[in-house]
Tab-separated table of C-alpha atoms in Angstrom:
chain	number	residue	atom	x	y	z
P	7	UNK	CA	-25.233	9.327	-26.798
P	8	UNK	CA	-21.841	7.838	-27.590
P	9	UNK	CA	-22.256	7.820	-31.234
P	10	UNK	CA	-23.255	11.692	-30.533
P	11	UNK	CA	-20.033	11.971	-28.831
P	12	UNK	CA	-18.143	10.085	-31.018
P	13	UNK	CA	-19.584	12.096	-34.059
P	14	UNK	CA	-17.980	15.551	-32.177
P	15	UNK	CA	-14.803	14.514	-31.787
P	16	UNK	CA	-14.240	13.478	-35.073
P	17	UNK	CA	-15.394	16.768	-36.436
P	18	UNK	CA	-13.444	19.162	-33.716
P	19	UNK	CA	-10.353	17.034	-32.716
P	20	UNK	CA	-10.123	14.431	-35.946
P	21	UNK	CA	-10.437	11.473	-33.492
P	22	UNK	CA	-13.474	9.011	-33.679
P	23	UNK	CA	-13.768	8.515	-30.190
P	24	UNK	CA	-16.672	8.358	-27.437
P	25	UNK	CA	-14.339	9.290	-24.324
P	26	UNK	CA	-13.891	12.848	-23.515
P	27	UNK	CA	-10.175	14.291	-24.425
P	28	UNK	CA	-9.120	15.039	-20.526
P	29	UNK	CA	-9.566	11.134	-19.577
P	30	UNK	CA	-5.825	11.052	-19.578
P	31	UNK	CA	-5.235	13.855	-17.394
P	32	UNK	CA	-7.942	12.575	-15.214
P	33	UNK	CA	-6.533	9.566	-14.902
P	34	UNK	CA	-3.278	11.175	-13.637
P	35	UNK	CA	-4.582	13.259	-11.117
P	36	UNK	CA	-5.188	9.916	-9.223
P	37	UNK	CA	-1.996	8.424	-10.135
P	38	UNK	CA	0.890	10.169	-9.348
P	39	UNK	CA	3.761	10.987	-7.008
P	40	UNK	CA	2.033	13.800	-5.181
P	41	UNK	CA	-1.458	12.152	-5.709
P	42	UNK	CA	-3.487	11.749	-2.538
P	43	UNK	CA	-6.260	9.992	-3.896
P	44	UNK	CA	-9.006	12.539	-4.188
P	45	UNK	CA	-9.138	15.360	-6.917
P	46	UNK	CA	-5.477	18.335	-6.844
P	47	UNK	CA	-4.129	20.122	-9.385
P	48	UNK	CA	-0.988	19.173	-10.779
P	49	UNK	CA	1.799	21.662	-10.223
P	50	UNK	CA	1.438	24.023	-13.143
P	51	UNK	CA	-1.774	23.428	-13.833
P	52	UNK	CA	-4.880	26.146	-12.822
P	53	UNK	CA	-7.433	25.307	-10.006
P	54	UNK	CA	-10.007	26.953	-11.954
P	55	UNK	CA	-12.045	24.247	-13.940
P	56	UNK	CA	-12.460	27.068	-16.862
P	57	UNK	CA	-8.661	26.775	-17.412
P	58	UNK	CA	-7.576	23.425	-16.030
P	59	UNK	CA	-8.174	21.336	-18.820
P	60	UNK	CA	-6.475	23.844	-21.650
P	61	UNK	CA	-3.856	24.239	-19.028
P	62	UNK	CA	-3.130	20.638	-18.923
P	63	UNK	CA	-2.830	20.612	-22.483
P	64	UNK	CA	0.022	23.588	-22.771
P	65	UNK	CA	1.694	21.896	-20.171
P	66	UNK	CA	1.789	18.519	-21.878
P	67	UNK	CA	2.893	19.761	-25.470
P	68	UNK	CA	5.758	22.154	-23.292
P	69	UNK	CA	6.901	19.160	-21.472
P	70	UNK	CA	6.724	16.993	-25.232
P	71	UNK	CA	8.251	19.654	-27.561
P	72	UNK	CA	5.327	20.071	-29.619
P	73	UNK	CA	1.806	21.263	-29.674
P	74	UNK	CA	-0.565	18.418	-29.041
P	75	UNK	CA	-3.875	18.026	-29.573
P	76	UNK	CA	-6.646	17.610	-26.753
P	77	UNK	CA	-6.535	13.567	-27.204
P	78	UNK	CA	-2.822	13.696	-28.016
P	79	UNK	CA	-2.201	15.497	-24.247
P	80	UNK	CA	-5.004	12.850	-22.628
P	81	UNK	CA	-2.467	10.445	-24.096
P	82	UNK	CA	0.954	11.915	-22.302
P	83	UNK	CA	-1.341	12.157	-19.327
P	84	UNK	CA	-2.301	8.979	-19.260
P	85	UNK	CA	1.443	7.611	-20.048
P	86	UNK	CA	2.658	9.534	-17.481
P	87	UNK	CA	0.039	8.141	-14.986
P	88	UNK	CA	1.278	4.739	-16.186
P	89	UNK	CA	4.815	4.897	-15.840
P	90	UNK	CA	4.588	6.331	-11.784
P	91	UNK	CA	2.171	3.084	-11.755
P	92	UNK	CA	4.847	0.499	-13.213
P	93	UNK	CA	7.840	2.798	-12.134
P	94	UNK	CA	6.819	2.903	-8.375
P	95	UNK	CA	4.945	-0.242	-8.158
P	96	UNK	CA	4.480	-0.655	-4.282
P	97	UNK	CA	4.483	3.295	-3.559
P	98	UNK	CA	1.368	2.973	-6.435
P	99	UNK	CA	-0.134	-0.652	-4.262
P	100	UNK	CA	-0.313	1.855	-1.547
P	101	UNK	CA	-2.141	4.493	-3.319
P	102	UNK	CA	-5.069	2.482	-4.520
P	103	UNK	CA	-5.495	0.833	-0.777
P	104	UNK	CA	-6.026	4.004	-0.022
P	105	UNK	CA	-8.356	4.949	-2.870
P	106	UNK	CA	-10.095	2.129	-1.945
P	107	UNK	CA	-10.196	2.756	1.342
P	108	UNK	CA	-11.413	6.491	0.864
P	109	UNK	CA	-14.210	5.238	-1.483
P	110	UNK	CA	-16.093	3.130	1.483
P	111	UNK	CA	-15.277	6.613	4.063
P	112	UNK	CA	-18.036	7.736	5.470
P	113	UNK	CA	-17.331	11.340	3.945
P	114	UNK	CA	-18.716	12.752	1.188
P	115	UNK	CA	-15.655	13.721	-0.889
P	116	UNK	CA	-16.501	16.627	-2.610
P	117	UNK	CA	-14.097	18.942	-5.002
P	118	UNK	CA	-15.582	21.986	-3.990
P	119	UNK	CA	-18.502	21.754	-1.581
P	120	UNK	CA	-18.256	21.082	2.494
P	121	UNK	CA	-21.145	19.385	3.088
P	122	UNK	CA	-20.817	19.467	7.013
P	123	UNK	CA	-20.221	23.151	7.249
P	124	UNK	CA	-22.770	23.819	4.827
P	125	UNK	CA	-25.500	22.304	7.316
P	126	UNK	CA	-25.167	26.110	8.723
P	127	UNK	CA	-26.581	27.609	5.555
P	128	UNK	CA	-29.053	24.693	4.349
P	129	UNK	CA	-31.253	23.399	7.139
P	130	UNK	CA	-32.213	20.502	4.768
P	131	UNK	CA	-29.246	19.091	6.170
P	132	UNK	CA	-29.477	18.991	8.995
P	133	UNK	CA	-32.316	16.188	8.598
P	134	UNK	CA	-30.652	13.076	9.737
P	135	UNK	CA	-30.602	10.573	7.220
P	136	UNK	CA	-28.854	7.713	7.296
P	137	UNK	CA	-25.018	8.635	6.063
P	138	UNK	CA	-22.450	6.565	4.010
P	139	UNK	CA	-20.857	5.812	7.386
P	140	UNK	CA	-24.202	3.788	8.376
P	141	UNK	CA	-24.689	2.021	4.812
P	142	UNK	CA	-20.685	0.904	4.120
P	143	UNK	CA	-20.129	-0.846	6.965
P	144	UNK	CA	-23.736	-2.727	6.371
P	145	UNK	CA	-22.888	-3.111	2.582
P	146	UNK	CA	-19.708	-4.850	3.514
P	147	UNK	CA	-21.353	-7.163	5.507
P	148	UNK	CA	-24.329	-7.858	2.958
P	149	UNK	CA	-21.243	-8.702	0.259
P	150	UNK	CA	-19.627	-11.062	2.697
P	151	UNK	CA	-22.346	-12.720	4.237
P	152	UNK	CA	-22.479	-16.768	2.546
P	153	UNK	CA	-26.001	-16.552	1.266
P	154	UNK	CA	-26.665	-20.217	2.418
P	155	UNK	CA	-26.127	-20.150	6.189
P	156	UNK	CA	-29.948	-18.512	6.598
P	157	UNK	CA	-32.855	-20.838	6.690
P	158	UNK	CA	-35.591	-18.171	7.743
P	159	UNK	CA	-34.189	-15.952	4.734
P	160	UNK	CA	-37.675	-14.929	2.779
P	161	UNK	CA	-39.196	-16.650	-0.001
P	162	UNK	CA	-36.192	-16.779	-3.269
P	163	UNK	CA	-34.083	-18.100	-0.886
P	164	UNK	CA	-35.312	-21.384	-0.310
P	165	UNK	CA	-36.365	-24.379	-2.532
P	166	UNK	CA	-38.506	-25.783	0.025
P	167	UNK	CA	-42.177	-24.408	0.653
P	168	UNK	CA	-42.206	-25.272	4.170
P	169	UNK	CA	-39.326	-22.570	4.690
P	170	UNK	CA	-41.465	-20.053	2.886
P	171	UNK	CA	-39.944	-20.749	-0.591
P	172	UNK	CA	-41.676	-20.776	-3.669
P	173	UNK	CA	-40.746	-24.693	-4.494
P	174	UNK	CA	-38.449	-23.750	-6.601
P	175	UNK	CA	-34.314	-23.771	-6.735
P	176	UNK	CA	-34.265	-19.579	-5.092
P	177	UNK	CA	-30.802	-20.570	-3.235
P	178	UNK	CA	-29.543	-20.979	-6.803
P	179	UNK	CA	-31.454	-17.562	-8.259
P	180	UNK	CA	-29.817	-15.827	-4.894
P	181	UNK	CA	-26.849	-16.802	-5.842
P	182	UNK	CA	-26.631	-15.832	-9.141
P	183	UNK	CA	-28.564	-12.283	-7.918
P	184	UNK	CA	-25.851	-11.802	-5.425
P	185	UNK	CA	-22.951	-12.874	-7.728
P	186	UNK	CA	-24.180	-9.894	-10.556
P	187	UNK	CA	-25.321	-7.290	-8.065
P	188	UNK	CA	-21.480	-7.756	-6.141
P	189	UNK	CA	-20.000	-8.267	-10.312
P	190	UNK	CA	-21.423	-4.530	-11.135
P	191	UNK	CA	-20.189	-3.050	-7.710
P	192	UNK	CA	-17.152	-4.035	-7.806
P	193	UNK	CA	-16.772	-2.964	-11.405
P	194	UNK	CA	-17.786	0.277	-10.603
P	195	UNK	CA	-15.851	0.628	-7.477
P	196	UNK	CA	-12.729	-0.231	-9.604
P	197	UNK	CA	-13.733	1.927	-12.077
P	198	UNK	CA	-13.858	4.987	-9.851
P	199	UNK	CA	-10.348	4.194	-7.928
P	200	UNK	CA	-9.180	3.755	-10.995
P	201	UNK	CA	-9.032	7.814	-11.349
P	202	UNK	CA	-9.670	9.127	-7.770
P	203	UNK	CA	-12.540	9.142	-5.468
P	204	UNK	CA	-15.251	11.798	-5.350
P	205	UNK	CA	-18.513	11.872	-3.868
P	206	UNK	CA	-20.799	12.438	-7.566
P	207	UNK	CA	-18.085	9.276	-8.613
P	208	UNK	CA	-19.423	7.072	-5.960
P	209	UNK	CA	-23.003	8.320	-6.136
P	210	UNK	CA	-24.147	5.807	-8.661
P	211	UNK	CA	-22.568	2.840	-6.810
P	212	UNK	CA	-24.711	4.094	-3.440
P	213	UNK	CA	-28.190	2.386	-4.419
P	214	UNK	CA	-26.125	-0.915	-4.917
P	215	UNK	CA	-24.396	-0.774	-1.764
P	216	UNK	CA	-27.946	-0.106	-0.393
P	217	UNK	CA	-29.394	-3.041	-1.386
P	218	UNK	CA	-26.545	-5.304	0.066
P	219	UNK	CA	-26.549	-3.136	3.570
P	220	UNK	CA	-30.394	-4.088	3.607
P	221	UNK	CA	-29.806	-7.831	3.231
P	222	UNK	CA	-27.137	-7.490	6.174
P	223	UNK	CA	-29.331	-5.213	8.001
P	224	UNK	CA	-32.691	-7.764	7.618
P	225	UNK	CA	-30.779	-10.726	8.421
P	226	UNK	CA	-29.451	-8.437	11.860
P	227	UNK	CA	-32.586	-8.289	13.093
P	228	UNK	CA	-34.017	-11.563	12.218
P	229	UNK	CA	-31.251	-12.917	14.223
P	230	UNK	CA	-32.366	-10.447	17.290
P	231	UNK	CA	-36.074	-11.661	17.123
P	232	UNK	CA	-35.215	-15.602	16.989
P	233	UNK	CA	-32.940	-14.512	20.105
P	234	UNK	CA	-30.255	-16.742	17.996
P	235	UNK	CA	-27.409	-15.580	19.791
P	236	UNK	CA	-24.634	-17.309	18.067
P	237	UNK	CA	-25.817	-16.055	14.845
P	238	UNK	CA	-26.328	-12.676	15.662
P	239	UNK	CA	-23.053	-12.539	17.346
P	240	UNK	CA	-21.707	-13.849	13.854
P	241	UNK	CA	-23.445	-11.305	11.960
P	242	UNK	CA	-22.687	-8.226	14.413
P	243	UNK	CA	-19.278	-8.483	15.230
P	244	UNK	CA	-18.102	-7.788	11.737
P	245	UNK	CA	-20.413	-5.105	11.105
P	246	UNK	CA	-19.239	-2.864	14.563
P	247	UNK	CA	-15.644	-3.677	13.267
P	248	UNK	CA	-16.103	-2.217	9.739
P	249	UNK	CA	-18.247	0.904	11.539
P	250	UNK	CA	-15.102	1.650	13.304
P	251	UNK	CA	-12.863	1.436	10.305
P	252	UNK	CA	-15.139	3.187	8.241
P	253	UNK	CA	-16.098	5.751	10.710
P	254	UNK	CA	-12.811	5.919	12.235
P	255	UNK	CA	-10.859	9.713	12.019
P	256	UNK	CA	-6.937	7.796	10.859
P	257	UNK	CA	-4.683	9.749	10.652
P	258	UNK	CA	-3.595	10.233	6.734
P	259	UNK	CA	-7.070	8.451	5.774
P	260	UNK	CA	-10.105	10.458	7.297
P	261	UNK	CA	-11.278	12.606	4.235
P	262	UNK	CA	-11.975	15.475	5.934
P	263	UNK	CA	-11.910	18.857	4.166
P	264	UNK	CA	-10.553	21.669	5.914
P	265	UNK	CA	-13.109	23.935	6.809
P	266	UNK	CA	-11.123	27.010	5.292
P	267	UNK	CA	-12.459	25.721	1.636
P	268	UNK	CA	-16.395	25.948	2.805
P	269	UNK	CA	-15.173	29.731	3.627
P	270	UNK	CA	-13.169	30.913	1.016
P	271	UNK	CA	-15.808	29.041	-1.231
P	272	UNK	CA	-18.536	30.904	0.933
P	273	UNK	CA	-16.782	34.155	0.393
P	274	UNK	CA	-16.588	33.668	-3.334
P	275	UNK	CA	-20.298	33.850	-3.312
P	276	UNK	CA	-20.496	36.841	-1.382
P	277	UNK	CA	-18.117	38.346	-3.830
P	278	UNK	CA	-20.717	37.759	-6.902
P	279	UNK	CA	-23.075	39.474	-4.788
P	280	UNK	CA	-20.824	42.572	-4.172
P	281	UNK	CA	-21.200	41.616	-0.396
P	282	UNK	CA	-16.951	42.541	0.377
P	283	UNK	CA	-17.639	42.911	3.406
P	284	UNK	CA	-18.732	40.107	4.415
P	285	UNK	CA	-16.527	38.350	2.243
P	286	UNK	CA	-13.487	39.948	4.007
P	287	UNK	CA	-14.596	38.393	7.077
P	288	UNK	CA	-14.821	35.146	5.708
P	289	UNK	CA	-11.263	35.183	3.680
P	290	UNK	CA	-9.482	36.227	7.157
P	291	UNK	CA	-11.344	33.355	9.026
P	292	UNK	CA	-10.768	30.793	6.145
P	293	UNK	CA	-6.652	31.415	6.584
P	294	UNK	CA	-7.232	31.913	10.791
P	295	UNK	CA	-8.061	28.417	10.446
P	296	UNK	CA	-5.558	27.165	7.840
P	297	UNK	CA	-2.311	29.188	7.500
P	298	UNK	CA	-2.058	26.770	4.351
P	299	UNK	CA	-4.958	27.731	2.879
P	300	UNK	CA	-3.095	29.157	-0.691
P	301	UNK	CA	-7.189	29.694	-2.301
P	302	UNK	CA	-7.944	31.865	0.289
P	303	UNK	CA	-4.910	34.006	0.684
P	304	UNK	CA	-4.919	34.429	-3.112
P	305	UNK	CA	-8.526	35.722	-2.935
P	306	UNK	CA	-8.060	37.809	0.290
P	307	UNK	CA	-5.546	39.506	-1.047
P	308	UNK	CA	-7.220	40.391	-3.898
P	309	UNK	CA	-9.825	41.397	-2.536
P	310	UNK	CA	-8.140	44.141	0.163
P	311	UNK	CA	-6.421	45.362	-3.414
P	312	UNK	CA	-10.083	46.181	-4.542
P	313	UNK	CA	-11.066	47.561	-1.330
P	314	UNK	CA	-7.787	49.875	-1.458
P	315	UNK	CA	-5.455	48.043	1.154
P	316	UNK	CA	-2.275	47.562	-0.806
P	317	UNK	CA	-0.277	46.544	1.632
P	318	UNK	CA	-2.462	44.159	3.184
P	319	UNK	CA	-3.307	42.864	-0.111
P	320	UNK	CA	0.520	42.569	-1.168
P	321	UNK	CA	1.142	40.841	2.326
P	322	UNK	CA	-1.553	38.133	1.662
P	323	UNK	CA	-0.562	37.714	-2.046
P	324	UNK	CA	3.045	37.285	-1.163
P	325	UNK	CA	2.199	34.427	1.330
P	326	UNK	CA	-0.112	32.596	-1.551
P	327	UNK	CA	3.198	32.307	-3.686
P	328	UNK	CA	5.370	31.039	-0.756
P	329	UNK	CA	2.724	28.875	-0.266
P	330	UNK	CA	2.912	28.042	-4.034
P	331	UNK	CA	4.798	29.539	-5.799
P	332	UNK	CA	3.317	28.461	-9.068
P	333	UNK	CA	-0.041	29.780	-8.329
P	334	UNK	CA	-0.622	31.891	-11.123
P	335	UNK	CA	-3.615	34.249	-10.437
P	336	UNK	CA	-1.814	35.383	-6.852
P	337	UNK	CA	1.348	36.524	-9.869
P	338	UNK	CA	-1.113	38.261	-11.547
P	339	UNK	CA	-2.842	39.776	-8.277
P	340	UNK	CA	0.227	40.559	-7.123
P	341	UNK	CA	1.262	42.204	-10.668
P	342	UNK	CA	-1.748	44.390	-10.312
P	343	UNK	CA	-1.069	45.550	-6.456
P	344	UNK	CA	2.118	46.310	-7.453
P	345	UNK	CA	0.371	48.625	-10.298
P	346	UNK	CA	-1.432	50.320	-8.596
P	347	UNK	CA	1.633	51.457	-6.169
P	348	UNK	CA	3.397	51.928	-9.158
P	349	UNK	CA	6.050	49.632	-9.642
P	350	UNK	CA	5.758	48.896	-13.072
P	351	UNK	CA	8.669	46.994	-13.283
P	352	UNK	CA	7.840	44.480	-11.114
P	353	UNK	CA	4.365	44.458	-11.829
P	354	UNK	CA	5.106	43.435	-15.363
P	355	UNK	CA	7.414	40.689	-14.039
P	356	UNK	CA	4.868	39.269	-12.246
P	357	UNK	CA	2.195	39.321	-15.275
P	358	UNK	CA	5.216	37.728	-17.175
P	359	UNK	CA	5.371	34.913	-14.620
P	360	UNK	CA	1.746	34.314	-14.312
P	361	UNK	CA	1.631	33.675	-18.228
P	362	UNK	CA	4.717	31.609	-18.402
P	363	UNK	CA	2.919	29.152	-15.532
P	364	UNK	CA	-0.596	29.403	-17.272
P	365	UNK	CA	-0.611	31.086	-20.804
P	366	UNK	CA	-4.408	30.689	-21.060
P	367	UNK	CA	-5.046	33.569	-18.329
P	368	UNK	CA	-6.315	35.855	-20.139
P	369	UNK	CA	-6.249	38.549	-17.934
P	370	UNK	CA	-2.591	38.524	-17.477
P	371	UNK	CA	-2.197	38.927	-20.918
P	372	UNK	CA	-4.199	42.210	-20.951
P	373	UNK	CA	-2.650	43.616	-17.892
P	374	UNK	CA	0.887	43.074	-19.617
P	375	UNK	CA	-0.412	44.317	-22.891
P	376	UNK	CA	-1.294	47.513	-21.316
P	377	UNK	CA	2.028	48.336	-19.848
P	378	UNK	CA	3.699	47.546	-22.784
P	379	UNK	CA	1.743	49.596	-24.402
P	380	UNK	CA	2.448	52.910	-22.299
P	381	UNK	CA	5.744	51.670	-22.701
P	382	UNK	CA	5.644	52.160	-27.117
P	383	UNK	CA	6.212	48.746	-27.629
P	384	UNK	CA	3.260	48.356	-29.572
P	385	UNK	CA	4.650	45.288	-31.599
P	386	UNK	CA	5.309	43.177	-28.357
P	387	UNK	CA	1.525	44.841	-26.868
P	388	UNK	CA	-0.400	43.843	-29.936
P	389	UNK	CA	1.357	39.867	-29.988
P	390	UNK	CA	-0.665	39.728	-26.354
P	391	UNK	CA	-3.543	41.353	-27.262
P	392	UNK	CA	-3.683	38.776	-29.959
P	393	UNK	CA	-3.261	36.013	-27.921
P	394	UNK	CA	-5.191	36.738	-24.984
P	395	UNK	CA	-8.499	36.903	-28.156
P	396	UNK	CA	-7.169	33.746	-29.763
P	397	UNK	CA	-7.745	32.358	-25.805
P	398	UNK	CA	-10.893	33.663	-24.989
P	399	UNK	CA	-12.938	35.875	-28.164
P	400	UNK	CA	-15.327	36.775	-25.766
P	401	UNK	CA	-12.942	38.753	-23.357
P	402	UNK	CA	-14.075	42.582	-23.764
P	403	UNK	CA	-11.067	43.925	-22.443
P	404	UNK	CA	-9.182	42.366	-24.842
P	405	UNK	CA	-10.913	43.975	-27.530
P	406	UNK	CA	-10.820	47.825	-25.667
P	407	UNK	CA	-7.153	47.906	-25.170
P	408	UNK	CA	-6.798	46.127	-28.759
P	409	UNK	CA	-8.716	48.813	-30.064
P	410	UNK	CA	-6.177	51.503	-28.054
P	411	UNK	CA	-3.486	49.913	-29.487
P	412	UNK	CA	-4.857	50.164	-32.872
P	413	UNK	CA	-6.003	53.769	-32.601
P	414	UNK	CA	-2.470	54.677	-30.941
P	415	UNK	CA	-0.631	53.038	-34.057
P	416	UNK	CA	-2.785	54.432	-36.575
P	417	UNK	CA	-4.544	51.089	-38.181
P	418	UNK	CA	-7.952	52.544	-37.491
């Protein structure tokens, strides 16, 4: 698979490499000033995981001088991530605590998905299985427990037959078992704090911390049933301690997503499945519940434009951008409610402004394209007809209002 990978890369970006060319930039999402440990978008840089990573790219040859290549941006990325590291050394110490931290939460981070609120759509759910906030604290404990202070631990873990062993030296296997299970979890912990902490990150690490939550677990209730008291008090009392911290809502720490994302997310879906509507609904609650919800005022206002609402839609728009004001698809949104009211003036300003902040949306392109074109200025029209195709080939409006253009300037 890596030799696959490697072969690719050579041929498309000239670089014989098995890592994918948006490492860097991952690895700056989770190291930066504004970073918060789980997965953002950079300031000038799309939401939208179609345009992110070619964002990211633009951004880092603007900020360099130069066009770089995919691996040449994963390398300013990465630099940059570097630098806030050794530049901001304790505000960085702080950072990965908290990575670290997050990564034994009992949430499951997710970029996109609310698991919680989603119990009201899946019943599945609403099984109850036993949660990450049941298996860290019980991990923990199975990683710190000294694997010689239990004589009734089963056979492996004793030499002696008498104590159920097989005769043999098991302490020593257990050790050595315990020493590369904890070796592999803790290199894949680091690995994932290394970037930022998301729920399919930690996923492979969960079978692992399993495994040691067992051991803490069995050795629990052995301790009940020989009514040892001492040595169940031993092994409890730092278990209940790390349920609390893991389990605990702190403020700046508990990973909780706002439930404004499951809605606007939610209403998304209704959207594909020309449900407005009901989408509507779900847009106003989404922002009801989170005035700073930027998604979901971009998306509810374009969605009253579509529906015919102008003003509503404008008024929505208008609070994405002072929100954020570098949130390109509200520009263009707002370019095309001010269209359709017909101020072209400022509509084109605003498609302007969307493509200076991300020059891969397409759609921007075309919209500006089009008014320049029922302006005359074919040249300036054809220059982002051109580059909206060199973007995306596949975007058929690209090619109908190319084809205007062409027809209108007589290179049929």
């Amino acid at each position: 698979m890596l030799s696959a990978a490697s072969w690719r890369h050579a041929v498309h970006f000239s670089t014989l490499s098995p890592l994918p060319a948006h490492g860097g930039f991952n690895f700056y999402i989770g190291n930066n000033p504004q970073a918060k440990g789980i997965f953002m978008s950079p300031p000038g840089v799309s939401r939208s995981p179609g345009t992110q990573i070619k964002d990211s790219i633009r951004l880092a040859s603007r900020q360099s001088g130069r066009d770089l290549t995919p691996y040449e941006a994963s390398r300013y990325w990465l630099a940059q991530g570097v630098d806030y590291l050794t530049g901001q050394p304790l505000d960085a110490a702080a950072l990965w605590m908290k990575k670290t931290a997050l990564f034994f939460r009992k949430e499951e981070i997710s970029a996109n998905i609310d698991y919680a609120q989603s119990k009201q759509l899946v019943p599945l759910f609403d099984i109850p299985f036993f949660g990450f906030g049941l298996i860290a604290p019980l991990c923990l404990s199975g990683i710190l427990l000294p694997l010689g202070t239990a004589s009734d631990h089963p056979r492996g873990y004793s030499a002696d037959p008498s104590e159920g062993g097989s005769g043999h030296p098991g302490r020593e296997k257990g050790t050595a078992g315990h020493a590369l299970l904890l070796f592999y979890f803790a290199a894949g912990t680091a690995s994932i704090v290394l970037f930022f902490i998301s729920d399919r990150y930690r996923l492979p690490m969960v079978p692992i911390a399993i495994i040691f939550a067992a051991r803490a677990a069995v050795d629990l209730v052995r301790a009940a049933r020989s009514r040892n008291v001492k040595k169940f008090t031993a092994l409890f009392l730092p278990a209940a301690l790390l349920f609390l911290l893991v389990n605990y809502n702190f403020d700046g720490l508990a990973a909780k997503r706002s439930p404004a994302i499951h809605y606007n997310h939610l209403a998304n879906t209704f959207i594909q499945q020309n449900k407005k509507d009901i989408a509507l609904e779900h847009l106003k609650q989404a922002v009801a519940i989170d005035p700073g919800a930027v998604a979901a005022f971009g998306n509810l206002g374009r969605l009253q434009v579509e529906m015919g609402d102008l003003e509503a839609g404008e008024g929505s728009l208008r609070k994405a951008l002072a929100i954020d004001p570098l949130f390109a698809v509200a520009h263009l949104n707002l370019g095309i409610a001010l269209e359709k009211r017909g101020d072209m003036e400022a509509a084109v300003r605003h498609y302007r402004t969307a493509i200076d902040i991300s020059p891969s949306l397409v759609e921007a392109r075309v919209k500006l394209a089009r008014r320049l074109l029922a302006a005359g200025d074919l040249e300036a029209a054809r220059a982002q007809y051109q580059a909206a195709l060199a973007e995306d080939p596949d975007f058929e409006p690209a090619y109908e209002g190319f084809g205007e253009l062409l027809a209108k300037s007589g290179d049929l």
